[in-house]
């Protein structure tokens, strides 16, 4: 079996392997999406209950402390240790309680269940750098809503004190009904264990104990306390309104959203009363000099502490407590339902992905080193060797014996050359270059050979699309775009000067431009695959002289999807071209990179194939607008000269609207990304460079997916498959 055939089969295996992993990732994303409305509800309501508890503290002097900070997937939260999850007896039950309910239960040395919860530490598996996920998106598992867990650990006594006790777990596993404690039930249990002390009294009780004969300084704590309560009420009002917006987006019951609004309005009234007290107790404190004024102030503060009955929550807060409790219980139940709650399913898939990833990563690494990379080197080396021979002016290396000629007229872009039936092609392999003579000489990049029909049959060389000069000057020999029957096919040397390669045209005349352009096409395609200086495959493509070496050219935006023309922003200095005579910035047939940002600030890098380059006035460029479908930028004045590059093809998914450049700094791709056609995470393909730019002080990843698509298509073509 040929190396090309083996490599084709290997690529099929790699694509299947990635699709399996990608499907796994999609399942995790699907589970997270299913969990999303419930986790958003939970994370939105936890601060609401903190507001209620603060209102309770103002009314009666005691309350549960706030739950641990939470956010869907722990976004923006710092890492925690398991120690931070301990000691929740006097705080609101938080998202950690849900993790205890779905996490692993500990066992002792005898294998007996304990009351401890075992949580796996959060691990970052990899980061995407592709179009599908929009660049650097880290995949972390598990994605705890309290933030990343810095290390795996055990939380003692967490199971039976939480939502899903040991006995309830055992009963569920044995097929009985899966009963769990509700979130509100757990909160009620914790609240019932709170005790009062001398310090746990409402602020109004402190003021009630003062009189007009009290020392002035005795009123200071009440004044500062009232000011703090005023600010607290205003802040809590904002919390409730934000929660209302969030739960509305998740389709919450109208009763809950109305309760949130009414409670927010009541907090505004409380803030006003607290503000009145705080202001009145500022020096000179005239209200404290009159028994009547002081009594009014005491009544105002009692109303602020307890807008309803003394020592109780307001009607609005009581109603909110009921409705928010219903919403929280429903969301928690949906996430914890045994055995298919949304959080339970998400954690199961995340834990599975964590272990699946380890083995899949090892497979990618081992398979790449043992099979893929060696096959790619073996298959691509003849392409590099043939180009090296062409540039050196020696025989191209194709093993043809005796006289071989073309037996059928063959047009440009043909993918086969019919040759002498008696030719021995058995040693011809992909990557060999044939020198096609005749009046319109060119080079043909050979991909293999075949025989069509019965004896003697049609002996054919399979080739990449043939590049035959289409120059139409009547004085030129031959027929434009046609290799005539009888033209020789051999490995004879061609002579290419540096100047011809810089100009992109033959010194022998336009009829021989196919030789130069096919050399450029092969050189830039190898560079696209392997990078300018080679990459992890260990192959370094031959260096083809290029004009304006090392330079990047600014383009006039926008560059639209499918653009047929590019316009340089300014004309580069001829003295920097590297040529002794004037040359253009690009040459027909070569590939160049186009990089820039779209209207959303996402950076892309695609590939343009050059057709022609010319310097036109703005007026002349506009004259061509109707037939090119790519309008000339308005900034090009009628008499102003502009470099216009017409394209055969441009691969971009979105229009580039700023910082657009034309460049030759090809980095190439590692074998795994070439094999799968996907910009794999660097953990799977360290040989594919991550290109970044600085944009407004922020480092952004340049999405190379369009560039990779062209590279994968080139490789597939060279292996003889459909593009």
C-alpha positions as MATLAB code, in Angstrom:
seq = 'XXXXXXXXXXXXXXXXXXXXXXXXXXXXXXXXXXXXXXXXXXXXXXXXXXXXXXXXXXXXXXXXXXXXXXXXXXXXXXXXXXXXXXXXXXXXXXXXXXXXXXXXXXXXXXXXXXXXXXXXXXXXXXXXXXXXXXXXXXXXXXXXXXXXXXXXXXXXXXXXXXXXXXXXXXXXXXXXXXXXXXXXXXXXXXXXXXXXXXXXXXXXXXXXXXXXXXXXXXXXXXXXXXXXXXXXXXXXXXXXXXXXXXXXXXXXXXXXXXXXXXXXXXXXXXXXXXXXXXXXXXXXXXXXXXXXXXXXXXXXXXXXXXXXXXXXXXXXXXXXXXXXXXXXXXXXXXXXXXXXXXXXXXXXXXXXXXXXXXXXXXXXXXXXXXXXXXXXXXXXXXXXXXXXXXXXXXXXXXXXXXXXXXXXXXXXXXXXXXXXXXXXXXXXXXXXXXXXXXXXXXXXXXXXXXXXXXXXXXXXXXXXXXXXXXXXXXXXXXXXXXXXXXXXXXXXXXXXXXXXXXXXXXXXXXXXXXXXXXXXXXXXXXXXXXXXXXXXXXXXXXXXXXXXXXXXXXXXXXXXXXXXXXXXXXXXXXXXXXXXXXXXXXXXXXXXXXXXXXXXXXXXXXXXXXXXXXXXXXXXXXXXXXXXXXXXXXXXXXXXXXXXXXXXXXXXXXXXXXXXXXXXXXXXXXXXXXXXXXXXXXXXXXXXXXXXXXXXXXXXXXXXXXXXXXXXXXXXXXXXXXX';
ca = [
       0.000    0.000    0.000;
       1.384    3.409   -0.985;
       2.236    6.031    1.616;
      -0.407    8.318    0.094;
      -3.109    5.685    0.552;
      -1.986    4.956    4.104;
      -1.980    8.658    4.940;
      -5.485    9.074    3.497;
      -6.718    6.242    5.698;
      -4.903    7.708    8.712;
      -6.598   11.082    8.160;
      -9.983    9.335    8.165;
      -9.120    7.832   11.548;
      -8.057   11.193   12.979;
     -11.218   12.896   11.790;
     -13.312   10.153   13.401;
     -11.340   10.448   16.660;
     -11.863   14.197   16.846;
     -15.561   13.876   15.977;
     -15.977   11.506   18.913;
     -14.332   13.987   21.267;
     -16.200   16.895   19.729;
     -19.487   15.027   20.182;
     -18.565   14.490   23.850;
     -17.891   18.195   24.238;
     -21.208   19.001   22.577;
     -22.971   16.711   25.059;
     -21.341   18.581   27.935;
     -22.387   21.892   26.366;
     -25.895   20.517   25.891;
     -26.122   19.490   29.548;
     -24.834   22.912   30.619;
     -27.432   24.577   28.405;
     -30.173   22.427   29.942;
     -28.957   23.397   33.412;
     -28.562   27.059   32.498;
     -32.050   28.419   33.372;
     -32.001   26.679   36.745;
     -28.480   27.715   37.711;
     -29.229   31.288   36.683;
     -32.342   31.230   38.826;
     -30.449   29.821   41.808;
     -27.610   32.342   41.461;
     -30.101   35.196   41.067;
     -32.227   34.199   44.077;
     -29.426   33.564   46.573;
     -28.711   37.332   46.852;
     -32.477   37.887   47.212;
     -32.516   35.688   50.315;
     -29.532   37.613   51.629;
     -31.637   40.763   51.240;
     -34.459   39.084   53.165;
     -32.048   38.019   55.909;
     -30.694   41.553   56.210;
     -34.263   42.820   56.519;
     -34.807   40.193   59.239;
     -31.692   41.366   61.092;
     -32.955   44.951   61.012;
     -36.350   43.786   62.311;
     -35.401   41.231   64.978;
     -31.633   41.458   65.287;
     -30.644   37.966   64.054;
     -30.279   36.409   60.620;
     -28.357   33.866   58.604;
     -25.215   35.210   56.971;
     -25.074   35.413   53.158;
     -24.416   32.307   51.101;
     -21.112   31.841   49.329;
     -20.828   34.093   46.263;
     -22.005   32.284   43.148;
     -22.251   32.710   39.404;
     -23.205   30.323   36.601;
     -20.149   28.147   36.051;
     -18.261   30.183   38.665;
     -17.557   32.859   36.054;
     -15.401   35.648   37.481;
     -15.089   34.077   40.930;
     -11.734   33.282   42.579;
     -10.661   29.757   43.385;
     -11.656   28.196   46.698;
     -10.393   25.425   48.927;
     -12.663   22.831   50.504;
     -12.100   24.615   53.834;
     -14.122   27.546   52.487;
     -17.071   25.203   51.966;
     -17.122   24.157   55.615;
     -19.073   25.885   58.380;
     -22.305   26.744   56.654;
     -24.496   26.095   59.703;
     -25.122   29.810   60.245;
     -25.260   30.926   56.639;
     -27.813   30.541   53.887;
     -27.513   27.240   52.051;
     -25.510   28.007   48.906;
     -24.577   26.284   45.692;
     -22.092   24.162   47.610;
     -25.061   22.314   49.124;
     -26.136   21.284   45.630;
     -22.630   19.982   44.977;
     -22.717   17.942   48.183;
     -26.028   16.467   47.026;
     -24.712   15.303   43.642;
     -21.089   14.651   44.578;
     -19.449   11.472   45.765;
     -20.085   10.291   49.314;
     -17.018    9.283   51.296;
     -16.218    5.813   52.606;
     -14.038    4.598   55.437;
     -11.330    1.933   55.334;
     -13.990   -0.775   55.577;
     -15.874    0.571   52.585;
     -18.731    1.883   54.712;
     -20.390    5.167   53.792;
     -19.515    8.197   55.870;
     -21.186   11.584   56.189;
     -18.378   13.261   54.241;
     -18.716   14.713   50.766;
     -15.867   14.177   48.306;
     -15.461   16.887   45.665;
     -13.060   16.750   42.725;
     -10.822   19.756   42.192;
     -11.373   21.897   39.111;
      -8.976   21.115   36.264;
      -8.447   23.144   33.082;
      -8.279   20.582   30.297;
      -7.546   22.876   27.360;
      -8.574   26.078   25.614;
     -10.266   26.303   22.255;
      -8.758   28.554   19.607;
     -11.227   28.075   16.777;
     -14.061   29.710   14.910;
     -16.769   27.521   16.481;
     -15.982   28.696   20.020;
     -14.717   32.179   19.186;
     -11.108   31.787   20.232;
      -9.548   31.206   23.644;
     -12.359   29.547   25.607;
     -11.027   27.433   28.461;
     -12.670   24.085   29.217;
     -12.659   23.541   32.982;
     -14.227   20.635   34.830;
     -16.066   20.577   37.088;
     -17.464   24.104   36.597;
     -18.626   24.759   40.165;
     -20.925   27.759   40.589;
     -18.948   28.892   43.655;
     -15.821   29.165   41.505;
     -12.967   26.778   40.751;
     -12.085   24.302   43.490;
      -8.317   24.528   43.804;
      -7.841   20.897   44.823;
      -9.871   17.793   45.464;
     -10.964   17.437   49.056;
     -13.335   16.085   51.658;
     -15.943   18.091   53.548;
     -16.788   16.235   56.747;
     -20.382   15.974   57.994;
     -21.667   17.616   54.803;
     -23.964   14.828   53.586;
     -26.462   14.258   56.402;
     -26.522   17.978   57.223;
     -27.434   18.807   53.625;
     -30.108   18.230   51.011;
     -29.561   14.520   50.251;
     -28.709   12.444   53.316;
     -27.004    9.072   53.434;
     -30.263    7.266   54.101;
     -32.008    9.106   51.281;
     -29.201    8.200   48.894;
     -29.317    4.569   49.931;
     -33.093    4.449   49.472;
     -32.866    6.056   46.042;
     -30.157    3.619   44.928;
     -32.272    0.686   46.059;
     -35.199    1.804   43.930;
     -37.331    3.648   46.444;
     -38.637    7.126   45.832;
     -35.791    9.631   45.765;
     -36.733   12.101   48.482;
     -34.596   15.098   49.312;
     -34.841   17.974   51.729;
     -35.982   21.184   50.064;
     -33.756   24.236   49.998;
     -36.262   26.221   52.048;
     -36.470   23.326   54.498;
     -32.703   23.344   54.969;
     -32.750   27.106   55.411;
     -35.524   26.838   58.008;
     -33.509   24.256   59.915;
     -30.483   26.535   60.036;
     -32.542   29.571   60.933;
     -34.183   27.663   63.775;
     -30.785   27.051   65.336;
     -29.929   30.756   65.587;
     -29.976   32.232   69.087;
     -30.294   35.802   70.298;
     -27.778   37.665   72.450;
     -27.617   41.039   74.083;
     -26.123   42.453   70.903;
     -28.738   41.009   68.546;
     -31.323   43.744   68.888;
     -32.834   46.019   66.231;
     -31.472   49.536   65.890;
     -34.844   50.949   66.913;
     -34.545   49.166   70.255;
     -31.330   51.076   70.914;
     -33.013   54.407   70.161;
     -36.035   53.452   72.273;
     -33.690   53.095   75.246;
     -32.537   56.714   74.911;
     -34.224   59.892   76.122;
     -33.763   63.630   75.974;
     -31.538   63.362   79.047;
     -29.155   60.885   77.396;
     -25.644   62.067   76.651;
     -25.240   63.414   73.082;
     -22.647   60.800   72.253;
     -25.168   58.027   72.964;
     -27.005   58.937   69.767;
     -23.919   58.601   67.551;
     -24.117   54.794   67.055;
     -27.785   55.143   66.104;
     -26.996   57.910   63.612;
     -24.224   55.928   61.926;
     -26.310   52.741   62.076;
     -29.274   54.467   60.421;
     -27.013   55.826   57.675;
     -25.608   52.345   57.082;
     -29.097   50.846   56.986;
     -30.189   53.502   54.502;
     -27.306   52.629   52.193;
     -27.967   48.922   52.728;
     -31.631   49.295   51.740;
     -30.759   51.199   48.586;
     -28.142   48.597   47.618;
     -30.576   45.774   48.367;
     -33.194   47.459   46.194;
     -30.754   47.244   43.293;
     -30.151   43.545   44.072;
     -33.878   42.801   43.890;
     -34.371   44.674   40.630;
     -31.410   42.873   39.061;
     -32.803   39.548   40.261;
     -36.169   40.452   38.758;
     -34.554   41.035   35.373;
     -32.684   37.728   35.530;
     -35.596   35.532   36.609;
     -37.875   37.202   34.062;
     -35.422   36.120   31.362;
     -35.684   32.544   32.696;
     -39.494   32.589   32.488;
     -40.245   33.009   36.211;
     -43.810   33.105   37.512;
     -45.397   36.573   37.522;
     -46.061   36.217   41.243;
     -42.311   36.120   41.875;
     -41.436   39.079   39.669;
     -44.266   41.141   41.185;
     -43.069   40.251   44.687;
     -39.554   41.364   43.779;
     -40.833   44.697   42.503;
     -43.038   45.366   45.559;
     -40.230   44.456   47.951;
     -37.841   46.753   46.048;
     -40.374   49.595   46.363;
     -40.745   48.957   50.115;
     -36.958   49.154   50.527;
     -37.065   52.606   49.000;
     -39.499   53.669   51.743;
     -37.313   52.125   54.438;
     -34.261   53.901   53.039;
     -36.148   57.202   53.261;
     -37.070   56.573   56.916;
     -33.524   55.568   57.813;
     -32.240   58.661   56.032;
     -34.619   60.843   58.051;
     -33.308   59.390   61.307;
     -29.650   59.662   60.247;
     -30.103   63.310   59.285;
     -32.027   64.214   62.441;
     -29.332   62.721   64.670;
     -26.565   64.794   63.135;
     -25.415   67.786   65.212;
     -27.077   69.911   66.503;
     -29.633   67.009   67.042;
     -32.564   69.288   67.826;
     -34.929   66.297   67.699;
     -33.266   64.795   70.789;
     -34.080   67.879   72.874;
     -37.850   67.488   72.611;
     -39.703   64.434   73.994;
     -42.304   64.735   71.229;
     -39.740   65.075   68.453;
     -37.716   62.193   69.876;
     -40.836   60.014   70.101;
     -41.619   60.768   66.446;
     -38.040   59.852   65.518;
     -38.294   56.602   67.479;
     -41.528   55.743   65.653;
     -39.878   56.471   62.313;
     -36.969   54.179   63.130;
     -39.338   51.400   64.324;
     -41.172   51.704   60.997;
     -37.879   51.573   59.139;
     -36.796   48.438   61.009;
     -40.207   46.749   60.782;
     -42.503   48.323   58.163;
     -45.213   45.823   59.234;
     -45.798   44.567   62.741;
     -43.052   45.325   65.265;
     -40.336   42.689   65.279;
     -41.528   41.124   62.023;
     -40.741   41.374   58.336;
     -42.863   43.673   56.225;
     -45.745   42.201   54.261;
     -43.758   42.784   51.058;
     -40.698   40.928   52.367;
     -42.836   38.115   53.776;
     -44.545   37.665   50.415;
     -41.176   37.759   48.636;
     -39.846   35.133   51.038;
     -42.697   32.810   50.067;
     -42.528   33.353   46.312;
     -38.721   33.283   46.120;
     -38.761   30.112   48.198;
     -41.054   28.452   45.678;
     -38.801   29.513   42.811;
     -35.675   28.329   44.604;
     -37.175   24.976   45.555;
     -38.298   24.362   41.974;
     -34.902   25.272   40.503;
     -32.991   23.188   43.056;
     -35.295   20.213   42.549;
     -34.798   20.391   38.771;
     -31.033   20.420   39.194;
     -30.871   17.639   41.786;
     -33.649   15.307   40.609;
     -32.495   11.699   40.918;
     -31.163   10.270   38.625;
     -31.438   12.816   35.791;
     -31.403   16.294   37.307;
     -29.676   18.840   35.097;
     -26.786   19.452   37.519;
     -26.444   15.730   38.175;
     -26.186   15.027   34.438;
     -23.752   17.905   33.867;
     -21.403   16.717   36.602;
     -21.555   13.127   35.343;
     -20.566   14.236   31.845;
     -17.841   16.572   33.140;
     -16.286   13.860   35.286;
     -16.464   11.449   32.319;
     -14.883   14.034   30.021;
     -12.075   14.543   32.507;
     -11.035   10.895   32.304;
     -11.885   10.479   28.611;
      -9.734   13.520   27.809;
      -6.654   12.014   29.462;
      -6.791    8.896   27.307;
      -7.773   10.764   24.151;
      -4.874   13.205   24.620;
      -2.467   10.293   25.009;
      -3.883    8.714   21.848;
      -3.391   11.926   19.859;
       0.163   12.311   21.112;
       1.217    8.700   20.622;
      -0.527    8.292   17.261;
       0.932   11.528   15.972;
       4.503   10.593   16.894;
       4.259    6.973   15.757;
       2.133    7.201   12.611;
       0.777   10.562   11.479;
       3.920   12.709   11.554;
       6.117   10.058    9.846;
       3.499    9.562    7.116;
       3.131   13.283    6.524;
       6.906   13.655    6.265;
       7.116   10.722    3.869;
       4.322   12.026    1.628;
       5.303   15.708    1.616;
       9.044   15.226    1.266;
       8.863   14.537   -2.508;
       7.008   17.839   -2.946;
       9.798   19.676   -1.118;
      12.533   17.751   -2.955;
      11.010   18.445   -6.370;
      10.744   22.161   -5.674;
      14.331   22.186   -4.432;
      15.444   20.622   -7.731;
      13.435   23.121   -9.783;
      14.940   26.075   -7.934;
      18.430   24.601   -8.268;
      18.047   24.205  -12.043;
      18.600   20.438  -11.989;
      16.425   17.597  -13.183;
      13.008   17.700  -11.504;
      13.494   14.072  -10.426;
      10.430   12.493  -11.997;
      11.427    8.922  -13.049;
      10.374    8.885  -16.717;
      12.368    6.624  -19.079;
      12.578    7.327  -22.787;
      10.490    9.699  -24.857;
       7.177   10.561  -23.215;
       4.804   12.973  -24.930;
       1.326   14.386  -24.482;
      -1.075   12.491  -26.780;
      -4.111   14.795  -26.411;
      -4.495   18.541  -26.532;
      -4.838   19.575  -22.875;
      -6.304   22.899  -21.669;
      -5.197   24.924  -18.702;
      -6.670   23.772  -15.351;
      -6.907   20.167  -16.599;
      -6.244   17.604  -13.855;
      -4.779   14.854  -16.072;
      -2.206   14.569  -18.845;
      -2.698   11.746  -21.343;
       0.778   10.528  -22.264;
       2.485    7.958  -24.476;
       0.728    4.583  -23.870;
       4.031    2.739  -23.579;
       5.441    5.066  -20.892;
       6.565    3.352  -17.696;
       4.953    5.302  -14.850;
       5.296    2.716  -12.108;
       7.889    4.708  -10.161;
       6.063    8.016  -10.398;
       4.710    9.209   -7.072;
       2.857   12.164   -5.626;
       5.043   15.244   -5.415;
       7.102   14.688   -8.544;
       7.215   17.602  -10.966;
       7.064   17.070  -14.723;
       8.486   19.552  -17.202;
       5.922   19.921  -19.999;
       7.570   21.293  -23.159;
       6.097   22.699  -26.331;
       5.116   26.164  -27.410;
       3.446   26.856  -24.056;
       5.869   25.181  -21.638;
       4.923   24.702  -18.004;
       5.440   22.488  -14.975;
       2.921   19.893  -13.816;
       2.737   18.781  -10.197;
       2.087   15.041  -10.375;
      -0.208   13.314   -7.870;
      -0.094    9.807   -9.346;
      -0.958    7.919  -12.488;
      -3.755    5.757  -13.874;
      -4.841    3.839  -16.972;
      -8.311    4.434  -18.390;
     -10.080    2.041  -20.763;
      -8.907   -1.270  -22.209;
      -5.532   -2.119  -23.778;
      -3.514   -0.208  -24.644;
      -5.586    2.218  -22.594;
      -5.309    5.898  -21.898;
      -2.164    6.356  -19.801;
      -2.604    9.413  -17.616;
      -0.609   11.432  -15.141;
      -2.919   12.771  -12.463;
      -1.882   16.357  -11.720;
      -2.969   19.460   -9.847;
      -4.849   21.922  -12.119;
      -2.502   22.607  -15.032;
      -1.101   26.119  -15.230;
      -0.712   27.040  -18.907;
      -0.023   30.582  -20.071;
      -3.172   32.306  -21.308;
      -1.339   35.265  -22.846;
      -3.105   36.111  -26.119;
      -0.637   38.284  -28.026;
      -0.772   37.233  -31.679;
       3.027   37.275  -31.874;
       3.345   34.611  -29.189;
       3.779   30.963  -30.170;
       1.182   28.282  -29.498;
      -2.420   28.575  -28.392;
      -3.351   30.483  -25.242;
      -4.133   28.136  -22.383;
      -3.408   24.928  -24.316;
      -0.716   22.233  -24.281;
      -0.752   20.654  -27.710;
      -0.456   16.979  -28.465;
       3.179   16.034  -29.008;
       4.559   18.244  -26.241;
       7.301   16.476  -24.298;
       6.869   15.370  -20.682;
      10.159   14.884  -18.855;
      12.238   15.633  -15.816;
      14.520   17.976  -17.688;
      15.866   20.978  -15.839;
      14.345   24.433  -16.037;
      16.313   27.594  -15.524;
      14.699   30.160  -13.244;
      16.445   33.314  -12.193;
      15.750   35.181   -8.983;
      14.498   38.099  -11.040;
      11.944   35.911  -12.830;
      10.634   34.654   -9.489;
      10.449   38.186   -8.089;
       8.567   39.384  -11.149;
       6.352   36.314  -11.493;
       6.983   36.095  -15.228;
       9.391   34.307  -17.541;
      12.312   36.014  -19.214;
      11.598   33.826  -22.260;
       8.281   35.558  -22.787;
       4.687   35.371  -21.547;
       4.179   32.008  -23.287;
       6.445   30.423  -20.614;
       4.932   32.152  -17.576;
       3.333   28.861  -16.536;
       6.729   27.571  -15.390;
       7.284   30.526  -13.068;
       3.732   30.626  -11.760;
       3.569   26.899  -11.040;
       6.836   27.187   -9.113;
       5.377   30.011   -7.044;
       2.136   28.091   -6.493;
       3.973   24.992   -5.257;
       6.278   27.057   -3.043;
       3.517   29.027   -1.328;
       1.374   25.933   -0.798;
       4.233   24.144    0.885;
       4.799   27.218    3.039;
       1.088   27.308    3.885;
       1.259   23.716    5.118;
       4.680   23.683    6.748;
       5.422   27.310    7.615;
       8.257   29.437    6.302;
      10.895   27.814    8.448;
       9.246   24.426    8.814;
       7.357   23.164   11.850;
       6.907   20.131   14.076;
       6.947   17.778   11.071;
      10.647   18.448   10.605;
      10.252   19.460    6.955;
      11.502   22.862    5.824;
      10.068   24.003    2.486;
      12.547   25.474    0.008;
      12.714   29.251    0.084;
      11.326   30.840   -3.066;
      12.560   34.429   -3.530;
       9.743   36.888   -2.858;
       9.569   40.655   -3.416;
       9.568   43.011   -0.430;
      10.953   40.335    1.908;
       9.640   40.409    5.472;
       7.217   43.245    4.788;
       3.556   43.434    5.744;
       1.255   45.562    3.600;
      -1.676   47.558    4.935;
      -4.930   47.108    3.030;
      -7.738   49.611    2.659;
     -10.798   48.311    4.527;
     -13.280   46.852    4.269;
     -12.300   43.499    2.814;
     -15.615   41.778    2.173;
     -16.356   38.063    2.136;
     -15.566   36.780   -1.346;
     -13.784   39.998   -2.370;
     -12.243   39.867   -5.831;
      -9.921   42.851   -5.352;
      -7.642   44.140   -2.598;
      -6.353   47.706   -2.408;
      -3.050   48.552   -0.752;
      -3.000   51.505    1.625;
      -0.111   53.315   -0.030;
       2.540   52.226   -2.513;
       5.594   50.537   -0.936;
       9.013   51.955   -1.692;
      10.627   50.250   -4.674;
      13.953   50.433   -2.858;
      12.649   47.865   -0.348;
      11.547   45.322   -2.966;
      14.812   43.395   -3.030;
      14.953   43.769   -6.832;
      17.226   45.782   -9.101;
      14.266   46.569  -11.367;
      10.711   47.560  -10.351;
       8.508   44.625   -9.287;
       4.992   44.270   -7.939;
       4.203   43.291   -4.344;
       2.700   39.946   -5.378;
       2.750   37.519   -8.291;
       0.070   35.561  -10.167;
      -0.703   32.196   -8.610;
       0.909   32.734   -5.210;
      -0.909   32.535   -1.888;
      -0.860   35.366    0.638;
      -2.367   35.805    4.083;
      -5.051   38.391    4.835;
      -5.458   39.352    8.503;
      -7.773   41.828   10.198;
     -10.615   42.435   12.664;
     -14.331   42.169   11.948;
     -17.045   44.516   13.238;
     -17.237   42.580   16.537;
     -13.496   42.868   17.205;
     -12.758   39.235   16.321;
      -9.506   38.709   14.431;
      -9.337   36.434   11.394;
      -6.617   35.169    9.086;
      -7.541   33.883    5.655;
      -5.777   33.059    2.403;
      -5.892   34.970   -0.865;
      -4.765   33.547   -4.203;
      -3.375   36.269   -6.463;
      -4.451   36.661  -10.080;
      -2.989   39.995  -11.195;
      -1.387   43.075   -9.660;
      -1.542   46.528  -11.196;
      -1.108   50.173  -10.273;
      -4.169   52.198  -11.284;
      -5.553   55.631  -10.648;
      -8.638   55.797   -8.484;
     -10.692   56.675  -11.568;
      -9.367   53.689  -13.528;
     -10.032   51.369  -10.587;
     -13.613   52.642  -10.350;
     -14.108   51.993  -14.040;
     -13.575   48.302  -13.254;
     -16.104   48.247  -10.379;
     -19.081   46.971  -12.423;
     -17.249   43.824  -13.556;
     -15.406   43.032  -10.323;
     -18.229   43.260   -7.739;
     -15.688   44.711   -5.277;
     -16.011   48.505   -5.233;
     -13.021   50.787   -5.069;
     -12.707   52.463   -1.627;
     -13.981   56.038   -1.577;
     -10.660   57.214   -0.139;
      -8.943   56.564   -3.489;
      -8.896   59.900   -5.330;
      -9.458   59.926   -9.090;
      -5.856   60.953   -9.774;
      -4.350   59.037   -6.866;
      -2.448   55.859   -7.704;
      -3.370   52.674   -5.857;
      -2.043   49.108   -5.990;
      -4.925   46.816   -6.993;
      -4.591   43.060   -6.461;
      -7.205   40.953   -8.233;
      -7.858   37.564   -6.688;
      -8.720   34.114   -7.904;
     -10.018   33.191   -4.471;
     -10.308   34.577   -0.936;
     -11.244   32.502    2.120;
     -12.830   34.649    4.855;
     -16.004   34.025    6.897;
     -16.654   37.681    7.804;
     -15.820   41.103    6.419;
     -12.668   42.670    7.878;
     -13.272   46.306    8.762;
     -10.042   47.481   10.413;
      -6.317   46.818   10.774;
      -6.331   44.692    7.623;
      -2.960   43.504    6.349;
      -1.526   41.401    3.518;
       1.395   39.227    4.592;
       3.663   36.240    3.934;
       4.509   35.185    7.502;
       3.110   31.668    7.191;
       3.397   29.628   10.391;
       2.151   26.325    8.994;
       0.169   23.707   10.883;
       0.898   20.677   12.991;
      -0.097   17.252   11.754;
      -3.139   16.799   14.053;
      -4.816   20.022   12.904;
      -4.087   19.210    9.262;
      -5.455   15.713    9.779;
      -8.714   16.787   11.408;
      -9.210   20.074    9.586;
      -9.813   21.698   12.993;
      -7.790   24.239   14.955;
      -7.200   21.794   17.767;
      -6.373   22.871   21.322;
      -2.652   23.318   21.767;
      -2.648   20.359   24.186;
      -3.556   18.123   21.233;
      -1.492   19.913   18.622;
       1.442   21.898   20.016;
       2.870   22.051   16.499;
       0.213   24.539   15.388;
       1.221   28.038   16.446;
      -1.252   30.216   18.319;
      -1.133   33.622   16.587;
      -2.073   36.606   18.771;
      -2.295   40.373   18.336;
      -2.486   43.344   20.683;
      -5.800   45.117   20.223;
      -6.393   48.111   22.457;
      -4.050   46.720   25.092;
      -5.796   43.328   25.038;
      -4.143   40.169   23.708;
      -6.471   38.500   21.218;
      -6.200   35.209   19.372;
      -6.213   35.396   15.593;
      -8.652   32.763   14.347;
      -6.801   30.780   11.697;
      -9.701   28.511   10.726;
     -10.038   30.021    7.201;
      -6.301   29.540    6.659;
      -6.487   25.954    7.913;
      -9.392   25.180    5.578;
      -7.255   26.140    2.594;
      -4.277   24.153    3.926;
      -6.445   21.064    4.528;
      -7.898   21.396    1.029;
      -4.399   21.579   -0.465;
      -3.351   18.447    1.424;
      -6.518   16.620    0.399;
      -5.930   17.580   -3.248;
      -2.351   16.354   -3.112;
      -3.585   13.048   -1.732;
      -5.941   12.735   -4.693;
      -9.167   13.284   -2.753;
     -12.026   15.722   -3.450;
     -11.559   19.204   -1.967;
];
